Amino acid sequence: MKDKLNVLVIGSGGREHAIVKAVVNSPLAAKVFCAPSNGGISQDCQSADIPVSDLDKILDFCKAEKIDFVICGPEVPLSLGLADLLRKNNIAVYGPNKDGAQLEASKAFSKAFMQRNNIPTAIGKNFTDFESAKSYIESVPFNVVVKASGLAAGKGVIIPENKDEAISAAKDMLLNKSFGESSAEIVVEEKMEGEEASIMLIVSGKNYIMLPPSQDHKRIGEGDKGLNTGGMGAYAPAAVVTKEVEADVRQNIIQPTLNALAAEGIDYRGTLYVGIMITKQGAKVVEYNVRFGDPECQVLMPLIKSDALEILFDAACGNLDPSKCEIKDEFAATVVMTSKGYPNAYEKGKVISFPDKCPKDAYIIHSGTKRNAEGKIITSGGRVLSITATGNTLENALKKAYSLVSEISFEGAYYRKDIAHRQLARNKK
Ligand code: AMP
Ligand code: GLY
């Protein structure tokens, strides 16, 4: 193995900023780059202005800068085959090939994968024909959710109130192509009841590390009300994943999933994000993603005590040693600050004011920011910042994060004041 690695992180959000912060000071890192980066990432490493889906440009950049290792943040380049291309060119990459990326890029693929491998998930069926979908919705004895099979930037899942709404959602997707090609096929499945949690695995073939379970908050409003967003905050570890739930997940979900991937000839190396619903019948898979969650990644990276770069590189090379990954005995929380209007049309270009110093164990992670002509950091996305802190209790981590939030301002800034509310309520009992 080389002494030091030139590293390229692909992406431009809070997830990628958290990854950059976790790897940039590694003794294993030589140069660290991020493409296309953002206003905060560019303060921590060098930036390259390359769109995440321009695979050829990414490869050219890797050759020009002698990149040894690429860490891919988002799913889109993976679903286009970025990892295949880099591996073919002998560049190590953390992220699955196109075959593995189907677990996220095609919900129809992942539904069928779970069904043929007896992995616990909602009862359901895939459809390309509206009349068949309609008959199925009318005939099943349960409420359903309707999902566009392809990538839809987190918006492709409809949770209808009743069967009429479900049929009209299926019609919109299949006949009116409301998500374009992404809804040429749909999944109709049983609506599950329970509490959700995110399980993030660093996978290398059949070996894996399970990072602390986390919970995110998808809705814009307090009390988990209002429109869906990319995620308004997260915390870890999530105690709702008890020792018993964890054992159930390892035995009945993770092991069968990794065995099935190997049996189907998929050499999976990268993050496997298993979204679970903890139901009365045990944990069931809601979805697989092939990348770290955002904002879950922001709380997980600061909890890794070992050298994160070494772990991700070992996973990419097929040498993962799960015993090498030490996790801090702490809690982490992140509060996402958003632009006025988000998740609908939102304002951009607002100058952000930051405190002079960031307190110990707290992190200003940039999600949608850039630097303007005068060098000032301005807002450039719906989710602007992911303010993160760790602490010896969840309450302390949240206190530190919120105290830092109160020192940051931009016009129209919004954030939820109740991150981790379910767990805080349980802690009080
Ligand atoms: P997905 O993109 O498949 O994770 O779906 C987005 C969100 O929709 C999930 O995080 C859940 O909150 C919800 N969801 C998806 N599938 C189901 C289901 N079968 N039952 C209940 N809620 C669901
Ligand atoms: N926070 C949910 C996701 O990244 O998909």
Coordinates of C-alpha atoms and ligand atoms in Angstrom, one line a residue, residues 216 218 230-231 273 287 289 291-296, ligand 2:
D216 CA -33.2 12.1 10.9
K218 CA -37.6 14.7 7.2
G230 CA -34.0 16.4 2.4
G231 CA -33.6 16.3 6.2
Y273 CA -27.8 2.7 4.1
E287 CA -35.4 1.4 1.5
N289 CA -29.5 3.7 -0.3
R291 CA -24.4 6.4 0.1
F292 CA -24.4 8.0 3.5
G293 CA -27.5 9.7 4.6
D294 CA -27.6 13.5 4.6
P295 CA -27.8 14.8 7.4
E296 CA -27.0 11.4 9.1
Ligands
GLY2 N1 -31.6 11.6 5.3 C1 -32.2 10.8 4.4 C2 -31.4 10.5 3.2 O1 -30.2 10.9 3.1 O2 -31.8 9.8 2.3

